[in-house]
JSON list of C-alpha atoms in Angstrom, two decimals:
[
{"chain": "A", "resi": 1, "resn": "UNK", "atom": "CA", "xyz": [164.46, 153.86, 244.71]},
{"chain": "A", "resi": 2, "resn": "UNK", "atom": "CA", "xyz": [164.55, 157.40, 244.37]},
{"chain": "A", "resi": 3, "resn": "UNK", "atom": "CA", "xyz": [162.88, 160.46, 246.17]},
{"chain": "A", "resi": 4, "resn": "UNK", "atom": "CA", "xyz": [161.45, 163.14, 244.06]},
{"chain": "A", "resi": 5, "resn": "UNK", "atom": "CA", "xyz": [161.72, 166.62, 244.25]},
{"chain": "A", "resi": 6, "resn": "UNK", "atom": "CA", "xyz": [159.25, 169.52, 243.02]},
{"chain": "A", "resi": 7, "resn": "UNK", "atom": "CA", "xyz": [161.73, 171.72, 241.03]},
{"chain": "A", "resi": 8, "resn": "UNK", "atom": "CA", "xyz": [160.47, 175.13, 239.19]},
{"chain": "A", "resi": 9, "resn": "UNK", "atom": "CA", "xyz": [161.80, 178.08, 238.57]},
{"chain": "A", "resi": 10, "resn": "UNK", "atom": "CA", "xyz": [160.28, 181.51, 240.18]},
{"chain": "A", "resi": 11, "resn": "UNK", "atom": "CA", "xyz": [161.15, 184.93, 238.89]},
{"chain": "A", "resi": 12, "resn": "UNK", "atom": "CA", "xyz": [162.90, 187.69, 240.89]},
{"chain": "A", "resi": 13, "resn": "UNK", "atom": "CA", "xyz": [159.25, 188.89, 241.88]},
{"chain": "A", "resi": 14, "resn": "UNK", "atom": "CA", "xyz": [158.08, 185.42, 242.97]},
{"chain": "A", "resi": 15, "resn": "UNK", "atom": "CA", "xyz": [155.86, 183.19, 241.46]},
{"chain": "A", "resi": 16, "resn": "UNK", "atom": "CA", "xyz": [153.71, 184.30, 238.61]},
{"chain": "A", "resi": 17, "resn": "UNK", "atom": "CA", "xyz": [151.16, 181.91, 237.40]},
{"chain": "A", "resi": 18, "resn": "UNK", "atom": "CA", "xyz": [152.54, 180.77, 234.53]},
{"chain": "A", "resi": 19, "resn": "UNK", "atom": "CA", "xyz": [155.38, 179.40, 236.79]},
{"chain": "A", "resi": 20, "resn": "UNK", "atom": "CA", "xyz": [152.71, 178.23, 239.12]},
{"chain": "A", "resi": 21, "resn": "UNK", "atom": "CA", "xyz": [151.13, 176.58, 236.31]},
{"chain": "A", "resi": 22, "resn": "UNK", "atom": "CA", "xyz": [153.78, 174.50, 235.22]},
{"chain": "A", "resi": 23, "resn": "UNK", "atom": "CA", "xyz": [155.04, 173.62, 239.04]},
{"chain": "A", "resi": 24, "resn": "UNK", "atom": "CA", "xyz": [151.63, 171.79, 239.64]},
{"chain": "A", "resi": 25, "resn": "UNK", "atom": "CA", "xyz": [152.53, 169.96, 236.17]},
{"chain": "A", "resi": 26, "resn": "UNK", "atom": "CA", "xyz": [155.55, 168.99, 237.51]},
{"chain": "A", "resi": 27, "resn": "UNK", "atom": "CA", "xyz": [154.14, 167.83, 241.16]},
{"chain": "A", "resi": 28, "resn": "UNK", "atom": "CA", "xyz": [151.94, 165.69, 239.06]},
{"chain": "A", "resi": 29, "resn": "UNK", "atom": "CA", "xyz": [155.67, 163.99, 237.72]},
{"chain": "A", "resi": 30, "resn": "UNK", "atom": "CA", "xyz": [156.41, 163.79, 241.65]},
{"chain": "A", "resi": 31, "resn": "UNK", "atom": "CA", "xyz": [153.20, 162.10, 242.70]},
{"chain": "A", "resi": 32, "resn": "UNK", "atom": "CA", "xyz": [153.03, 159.67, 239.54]},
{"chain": "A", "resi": 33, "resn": "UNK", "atom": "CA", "xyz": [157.12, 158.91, 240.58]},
{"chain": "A", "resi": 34, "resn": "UNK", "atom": "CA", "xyz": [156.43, 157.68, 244.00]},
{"chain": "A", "resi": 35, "resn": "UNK", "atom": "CA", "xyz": [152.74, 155.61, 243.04]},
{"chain": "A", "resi": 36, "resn": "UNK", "atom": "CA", "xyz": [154.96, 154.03, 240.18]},
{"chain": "A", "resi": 37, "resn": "UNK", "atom": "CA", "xyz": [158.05, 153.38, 242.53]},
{"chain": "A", "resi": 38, "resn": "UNK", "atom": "CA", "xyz": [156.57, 152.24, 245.59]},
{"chain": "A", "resi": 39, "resn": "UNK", "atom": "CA", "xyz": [152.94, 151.82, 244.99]},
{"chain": "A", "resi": 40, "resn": "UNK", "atom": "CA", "xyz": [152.74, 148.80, 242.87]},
{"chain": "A", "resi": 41, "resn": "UNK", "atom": "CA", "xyz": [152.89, 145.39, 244.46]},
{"chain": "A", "resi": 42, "resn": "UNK", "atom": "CA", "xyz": [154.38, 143.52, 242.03]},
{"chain": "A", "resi": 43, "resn": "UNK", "atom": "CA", "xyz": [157.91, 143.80, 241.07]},
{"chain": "A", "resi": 44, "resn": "UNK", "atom": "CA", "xyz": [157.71, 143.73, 237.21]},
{"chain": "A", "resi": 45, "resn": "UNK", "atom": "CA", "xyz": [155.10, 146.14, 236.82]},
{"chain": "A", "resi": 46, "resn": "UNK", "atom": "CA", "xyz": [157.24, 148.86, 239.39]},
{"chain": "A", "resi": 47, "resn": "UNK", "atom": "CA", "xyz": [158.50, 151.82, 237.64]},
{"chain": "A", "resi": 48, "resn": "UNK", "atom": "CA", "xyz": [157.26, 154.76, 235.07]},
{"chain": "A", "resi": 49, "resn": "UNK", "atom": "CA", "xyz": [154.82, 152.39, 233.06]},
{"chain": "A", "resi": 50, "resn": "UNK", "atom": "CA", "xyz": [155.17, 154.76, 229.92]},
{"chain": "A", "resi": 51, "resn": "UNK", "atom": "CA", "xyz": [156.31, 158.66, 229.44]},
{"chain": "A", "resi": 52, "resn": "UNK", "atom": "CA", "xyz": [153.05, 159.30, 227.52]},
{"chain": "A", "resi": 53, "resn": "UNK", "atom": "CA", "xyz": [151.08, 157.78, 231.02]},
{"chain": "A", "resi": 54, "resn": "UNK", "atom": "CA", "xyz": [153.41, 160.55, 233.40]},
{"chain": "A", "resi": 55, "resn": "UNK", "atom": "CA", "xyz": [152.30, 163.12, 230.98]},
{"chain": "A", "resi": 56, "resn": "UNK", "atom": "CA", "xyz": [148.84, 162.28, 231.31]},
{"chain": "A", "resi": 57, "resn": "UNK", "atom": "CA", "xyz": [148.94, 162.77, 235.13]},
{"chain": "A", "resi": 58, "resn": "UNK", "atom": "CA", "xyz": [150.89, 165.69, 235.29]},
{"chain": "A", "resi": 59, "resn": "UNK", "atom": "CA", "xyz": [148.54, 167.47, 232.69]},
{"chain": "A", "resi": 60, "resn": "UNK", "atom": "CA", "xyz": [145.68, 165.76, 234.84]},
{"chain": "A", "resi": 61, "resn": "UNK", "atom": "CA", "xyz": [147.10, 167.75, 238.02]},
{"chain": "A", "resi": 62, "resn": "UNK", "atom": "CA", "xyz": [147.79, 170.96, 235.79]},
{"chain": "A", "resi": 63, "resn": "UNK", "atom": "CA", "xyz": [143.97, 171.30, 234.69]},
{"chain": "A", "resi": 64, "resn": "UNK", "atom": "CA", "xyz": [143.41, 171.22, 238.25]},
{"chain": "A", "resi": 65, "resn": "UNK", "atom": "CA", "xyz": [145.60, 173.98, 239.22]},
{"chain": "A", "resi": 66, "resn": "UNK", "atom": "CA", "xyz": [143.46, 176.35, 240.48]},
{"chain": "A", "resi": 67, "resn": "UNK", "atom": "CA", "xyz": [141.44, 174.01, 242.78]},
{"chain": "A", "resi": 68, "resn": "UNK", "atom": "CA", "xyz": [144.24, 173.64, 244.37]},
{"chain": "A", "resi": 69, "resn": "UNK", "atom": "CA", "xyz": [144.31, 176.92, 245.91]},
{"chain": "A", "resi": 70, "resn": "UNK", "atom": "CA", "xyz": [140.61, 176.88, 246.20]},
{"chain": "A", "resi": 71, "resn": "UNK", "atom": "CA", "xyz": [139.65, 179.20, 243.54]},
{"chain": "A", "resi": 72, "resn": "UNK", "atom": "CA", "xyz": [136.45, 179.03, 241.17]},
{"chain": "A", "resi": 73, "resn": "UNK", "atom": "CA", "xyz": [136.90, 177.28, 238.29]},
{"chain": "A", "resi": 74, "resn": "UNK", "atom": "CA", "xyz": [137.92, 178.80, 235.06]},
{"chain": "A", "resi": 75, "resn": "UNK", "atom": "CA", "xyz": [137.83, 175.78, 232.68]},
{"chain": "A", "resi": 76, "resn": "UNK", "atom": "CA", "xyz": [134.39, 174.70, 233.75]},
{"chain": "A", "resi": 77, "resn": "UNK", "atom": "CA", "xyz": [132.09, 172.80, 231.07]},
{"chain": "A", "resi": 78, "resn": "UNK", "atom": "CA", "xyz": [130.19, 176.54, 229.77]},
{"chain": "A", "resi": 79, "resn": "UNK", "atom": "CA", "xyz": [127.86, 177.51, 232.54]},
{"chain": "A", "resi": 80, "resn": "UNK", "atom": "CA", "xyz": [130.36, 177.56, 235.48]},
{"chain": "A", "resi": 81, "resn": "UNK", "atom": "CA", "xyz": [131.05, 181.17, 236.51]},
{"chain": "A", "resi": 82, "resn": "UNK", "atom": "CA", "xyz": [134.79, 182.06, 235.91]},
{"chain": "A", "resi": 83, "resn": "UNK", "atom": "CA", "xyz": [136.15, 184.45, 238.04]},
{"chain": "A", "resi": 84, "resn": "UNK", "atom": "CA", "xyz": [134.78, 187.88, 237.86]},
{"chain": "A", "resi": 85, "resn": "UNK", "atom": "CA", "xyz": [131.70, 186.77, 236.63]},
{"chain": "A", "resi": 86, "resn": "UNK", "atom": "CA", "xyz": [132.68, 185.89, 233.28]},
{"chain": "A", "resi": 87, "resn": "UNK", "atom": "CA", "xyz": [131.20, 182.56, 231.82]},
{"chain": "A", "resi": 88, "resn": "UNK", "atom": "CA", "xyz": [133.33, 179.71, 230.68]},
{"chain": "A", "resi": 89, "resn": "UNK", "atom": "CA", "xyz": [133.28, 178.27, 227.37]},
{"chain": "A", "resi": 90, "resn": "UNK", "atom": "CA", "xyz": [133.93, 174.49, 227.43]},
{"chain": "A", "resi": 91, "resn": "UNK", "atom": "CA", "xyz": [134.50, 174.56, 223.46]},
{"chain": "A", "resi": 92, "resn": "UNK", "atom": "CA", "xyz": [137.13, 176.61, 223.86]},
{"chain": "A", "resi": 93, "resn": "UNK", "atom": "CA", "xyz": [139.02, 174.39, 226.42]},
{"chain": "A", "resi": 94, "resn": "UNK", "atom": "CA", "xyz": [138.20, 171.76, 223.93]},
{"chain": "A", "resi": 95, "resn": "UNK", "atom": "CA", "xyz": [140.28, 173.55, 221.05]},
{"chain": "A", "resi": 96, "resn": "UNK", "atom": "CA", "xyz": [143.20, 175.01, 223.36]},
{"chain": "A", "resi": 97, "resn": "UNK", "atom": "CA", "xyz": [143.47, 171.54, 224.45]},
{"chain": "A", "resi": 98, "resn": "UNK", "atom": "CA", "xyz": [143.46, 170.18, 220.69]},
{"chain": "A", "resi": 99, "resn": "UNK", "atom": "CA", "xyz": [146.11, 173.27, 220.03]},
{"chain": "A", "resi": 100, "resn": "UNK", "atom": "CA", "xyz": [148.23, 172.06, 222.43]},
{"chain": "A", "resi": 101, "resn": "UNK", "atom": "CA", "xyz": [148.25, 168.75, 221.04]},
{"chain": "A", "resi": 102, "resn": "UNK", "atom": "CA", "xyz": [148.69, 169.51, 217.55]},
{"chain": "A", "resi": 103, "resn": "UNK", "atom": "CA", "xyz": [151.52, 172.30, 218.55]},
{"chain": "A", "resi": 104, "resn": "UNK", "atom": "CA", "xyz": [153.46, 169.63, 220.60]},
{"chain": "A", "resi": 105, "resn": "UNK", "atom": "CA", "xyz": [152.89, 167.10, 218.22]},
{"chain": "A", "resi": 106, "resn": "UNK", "atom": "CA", "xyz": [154.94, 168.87, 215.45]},
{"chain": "A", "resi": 107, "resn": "UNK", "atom": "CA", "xyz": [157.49, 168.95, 217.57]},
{"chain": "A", "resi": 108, "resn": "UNK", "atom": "CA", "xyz": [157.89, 165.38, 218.05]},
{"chain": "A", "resi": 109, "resn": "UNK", "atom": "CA", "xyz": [157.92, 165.09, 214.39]},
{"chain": "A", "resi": 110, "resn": "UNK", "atom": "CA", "xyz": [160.59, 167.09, 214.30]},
{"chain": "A", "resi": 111, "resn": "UNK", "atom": "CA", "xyz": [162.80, 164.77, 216.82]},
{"chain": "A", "resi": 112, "resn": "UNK", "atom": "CA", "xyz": [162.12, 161.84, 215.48]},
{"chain": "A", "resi": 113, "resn": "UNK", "atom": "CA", "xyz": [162.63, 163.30, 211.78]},
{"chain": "A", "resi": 114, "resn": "UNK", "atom": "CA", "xyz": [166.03, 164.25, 213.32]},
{"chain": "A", "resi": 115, "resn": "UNK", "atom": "CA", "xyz": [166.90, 161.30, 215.38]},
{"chain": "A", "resi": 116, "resn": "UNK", "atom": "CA", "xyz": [166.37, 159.34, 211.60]},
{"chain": "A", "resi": 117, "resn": "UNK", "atom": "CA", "xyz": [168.74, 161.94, 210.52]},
{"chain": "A", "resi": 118, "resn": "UNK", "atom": "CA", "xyz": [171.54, 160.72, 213.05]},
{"chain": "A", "resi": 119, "resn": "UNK", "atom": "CA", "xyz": [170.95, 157.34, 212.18]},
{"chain": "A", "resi": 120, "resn": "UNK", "atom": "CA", "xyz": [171.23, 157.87, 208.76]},
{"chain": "A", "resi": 121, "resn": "UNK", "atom": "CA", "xyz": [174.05, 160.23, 208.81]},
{"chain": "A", "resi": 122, "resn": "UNK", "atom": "CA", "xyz": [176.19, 158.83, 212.15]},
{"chain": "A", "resi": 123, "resn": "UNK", "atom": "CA", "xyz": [179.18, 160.98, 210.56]},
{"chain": "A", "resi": 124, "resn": "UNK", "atom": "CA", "xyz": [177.37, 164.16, 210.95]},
{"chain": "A", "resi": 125, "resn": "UNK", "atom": "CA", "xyz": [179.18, 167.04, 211.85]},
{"chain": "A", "resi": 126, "resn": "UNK", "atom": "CA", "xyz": [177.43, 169.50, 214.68]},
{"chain": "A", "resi": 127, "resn": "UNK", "atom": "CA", "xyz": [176.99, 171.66, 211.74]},
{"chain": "A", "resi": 128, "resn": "UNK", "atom": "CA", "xyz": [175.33, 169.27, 209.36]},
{"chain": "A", "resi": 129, "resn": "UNK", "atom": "CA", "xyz": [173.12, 168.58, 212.56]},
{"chain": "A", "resi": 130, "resn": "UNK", "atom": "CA", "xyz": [172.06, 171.77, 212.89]},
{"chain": "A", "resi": 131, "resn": "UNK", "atom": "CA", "xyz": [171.64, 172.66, 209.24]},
{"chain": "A", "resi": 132, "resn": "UNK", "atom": "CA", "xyz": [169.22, 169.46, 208.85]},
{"chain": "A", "resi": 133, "resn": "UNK", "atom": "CA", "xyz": [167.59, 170.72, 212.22]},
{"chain": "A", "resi": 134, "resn": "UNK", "atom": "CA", "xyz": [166.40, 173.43, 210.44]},
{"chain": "A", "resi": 135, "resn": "UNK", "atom": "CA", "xyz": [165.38, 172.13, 207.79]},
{"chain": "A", "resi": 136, "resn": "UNK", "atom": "CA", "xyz": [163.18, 169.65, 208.97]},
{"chain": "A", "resi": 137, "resn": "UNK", "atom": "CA", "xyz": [161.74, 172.19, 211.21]},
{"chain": "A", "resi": 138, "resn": "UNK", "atom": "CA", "xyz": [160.92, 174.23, 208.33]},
{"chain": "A", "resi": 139, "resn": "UNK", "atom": "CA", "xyz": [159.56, 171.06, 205.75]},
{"chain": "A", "resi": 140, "resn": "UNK", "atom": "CA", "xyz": [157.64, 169.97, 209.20]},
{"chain": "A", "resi": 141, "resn": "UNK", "atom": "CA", "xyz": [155.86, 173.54, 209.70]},
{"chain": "A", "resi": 142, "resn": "UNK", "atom": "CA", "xyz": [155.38, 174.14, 205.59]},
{"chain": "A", "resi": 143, "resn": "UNK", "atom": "CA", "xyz": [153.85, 170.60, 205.63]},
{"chain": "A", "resi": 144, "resn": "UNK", "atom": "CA", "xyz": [151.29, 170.54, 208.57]},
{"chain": "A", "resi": 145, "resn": "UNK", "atom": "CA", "xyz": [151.40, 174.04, 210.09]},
{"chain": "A", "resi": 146, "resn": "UNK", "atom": "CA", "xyz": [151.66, 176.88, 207.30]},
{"chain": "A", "resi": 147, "resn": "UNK", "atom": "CA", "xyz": [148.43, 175.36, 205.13]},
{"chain": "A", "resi": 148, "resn": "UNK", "atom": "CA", "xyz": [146.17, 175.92, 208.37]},
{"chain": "A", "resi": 149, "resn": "UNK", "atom": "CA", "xyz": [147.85, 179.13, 209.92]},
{"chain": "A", "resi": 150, "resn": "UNK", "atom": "CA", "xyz": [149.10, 180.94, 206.41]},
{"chain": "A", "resi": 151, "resn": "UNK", "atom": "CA", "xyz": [152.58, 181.74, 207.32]},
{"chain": "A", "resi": 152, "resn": "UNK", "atom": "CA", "xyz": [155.89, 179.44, 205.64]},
{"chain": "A", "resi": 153, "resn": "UNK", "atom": "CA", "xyz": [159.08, 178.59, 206.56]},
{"chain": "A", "resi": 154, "resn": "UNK", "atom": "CA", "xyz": [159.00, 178.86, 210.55]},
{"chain": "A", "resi": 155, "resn": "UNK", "atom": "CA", "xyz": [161.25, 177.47, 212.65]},
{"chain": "A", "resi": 156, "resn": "UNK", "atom": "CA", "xyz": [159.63, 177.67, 215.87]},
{"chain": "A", "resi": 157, "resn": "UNK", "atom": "CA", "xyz": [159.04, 173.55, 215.77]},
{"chain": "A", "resi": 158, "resn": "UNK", "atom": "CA", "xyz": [162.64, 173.00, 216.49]},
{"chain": "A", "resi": 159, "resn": "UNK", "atom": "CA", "xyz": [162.41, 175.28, 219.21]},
{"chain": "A", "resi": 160, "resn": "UNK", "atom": "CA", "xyz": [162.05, 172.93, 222.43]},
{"chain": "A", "resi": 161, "resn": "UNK", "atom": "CA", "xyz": [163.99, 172.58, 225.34]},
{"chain": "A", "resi": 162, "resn": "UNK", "atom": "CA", "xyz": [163.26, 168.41, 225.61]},
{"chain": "A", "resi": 163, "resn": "UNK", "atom": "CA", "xyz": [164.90, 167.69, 222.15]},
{"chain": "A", "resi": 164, "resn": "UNK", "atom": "CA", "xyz": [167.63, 165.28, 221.67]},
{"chain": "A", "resi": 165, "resn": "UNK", "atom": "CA", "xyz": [168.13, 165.70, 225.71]},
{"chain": "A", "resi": 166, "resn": "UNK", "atom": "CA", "xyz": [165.76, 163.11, 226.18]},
{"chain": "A", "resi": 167, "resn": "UNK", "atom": "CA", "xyz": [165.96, 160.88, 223.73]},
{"chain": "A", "resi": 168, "resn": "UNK", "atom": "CA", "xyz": [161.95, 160.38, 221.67]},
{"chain": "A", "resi": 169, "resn": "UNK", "atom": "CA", "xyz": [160.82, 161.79, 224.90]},
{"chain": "A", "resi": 170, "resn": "UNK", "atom": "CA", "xyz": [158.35, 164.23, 222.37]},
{"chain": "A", "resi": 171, "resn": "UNK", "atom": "CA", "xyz": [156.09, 162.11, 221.24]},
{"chain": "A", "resi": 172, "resn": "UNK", "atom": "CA", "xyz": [154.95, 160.86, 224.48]},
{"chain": "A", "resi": 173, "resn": "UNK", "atom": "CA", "xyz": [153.48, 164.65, 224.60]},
{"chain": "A", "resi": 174, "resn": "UNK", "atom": "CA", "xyz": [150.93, 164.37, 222.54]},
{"chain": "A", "resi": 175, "resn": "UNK", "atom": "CA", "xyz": [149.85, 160.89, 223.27]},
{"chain": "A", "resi": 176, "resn": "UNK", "atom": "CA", "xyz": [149.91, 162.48, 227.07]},
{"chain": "A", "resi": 177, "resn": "UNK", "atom": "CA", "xyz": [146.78, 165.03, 226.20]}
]
C-alpha cells in the first residue's frame, strides 16, 4: 500500500502553464497509482501493470488539461474554435504528438545504449561513463536526428533528468504516446 501525492514544482510567481501542464501529467501517475493498488480484485494482477501503461494515462489526463478548468478546447480535431477564435489544426496535434515520440524515443536509445555500456564495461570509471555518455548521445543524434533536422553532433539526447535514475524507465516513454 501506498498513498500518492501530486508533487510539482511552481515558480516564485505561481503556477505558469507549463507547470500546470505537467502537474495534470503527474495527477494522471496519482490516479493510475491508486486504480492499480487498490482497484483490482485479484491479487496477482495488483500493482503498476507496465511503466509504458502509467505513461499512457498520465499523457491521457495531460491532453485533457484544459477541460479541466473548463476552457475551450485547443487541440480539437480542425474545426473546433481555439481560444480567441483561432481554428485548430488536428494535423498538427498529430505531428507534435509524433515529435514528441520520436524526441523521447532517442532518448531511450541513449539509456539503453548506455546501460549496455555498464554492462560491458562494469570497471568503468565515472569518467569513462561520462565520456561514453556523450558519445552515444552524439552517434544517437548523427544517426537518427541530424539527417532529418540538418544539424551534427548534438548532445541534447543525453540531456534527461529520468536517465540511469530509473533504471530503462525511457523507453516506456515512447511506447506511452
Amino acid at each position: 500500500g501506498d498513498f500518492p501525492r501530486l508533487r510539482t514544482r511552481v515558480e516564485k510567481g505561481g503556477m505558469n502553464y507549463k507547470g500546470y501542464n505537467i502537474a495534470v501529467h503527474e495527477l494522471g501517475h496519482n490516479v493510475e497509482q491508486v486504480f492499480s493498488l487498490y482497484g483490482v480484485d485479484h491479487t496477482l494482477l495488483a500493482g503498476v501493470p507496465n511503466n509504458a501503461f502509467t505513461e499512457a494515462l498520465a499523457f491521457v489526463f495531460q491532453l485533457r488539461d484544459l477541460e479541466v478548468l473548463d476552457l475551450p478546447e485547443v487541440r480539437g480535431a480542425g474545426t473546433e474554435k481555439a481560444a480567441g477564435g483561432a481554428r485548430t489544426d488536428w494535423a498538427l496535434r498529430v505531428l507534435g504528438d509524433f515529435y514528441a515520440t520520436w524526441e523521447i524515443a532517442g532518448v531511450a536509445l541513449v539509456e539503453i545504449a548506455i546501460w549496455h555500456y555498464m554492462y560491458d564495461h562494469p570497471q568503468a570509471t565515472p569518467g569513462e561513463l561520462r565520456q561514453a555518455a556523450l558519445t552515444i548521445s552524439r552517434d544517437t543524434w548523427n544517426r537518427y536526428f541530424a539527417p532529418v533536422l540538418g544539424q551534427r553532433d548534438a548532445l541534447l539526447l543525453g540531456v534527461y533528468s529520468h536517465m540511469l535514475a530509473n533504471t530503462l524507465y525511457l523507453p516506456d516513454y515512447p511506447l506511452g504516446h
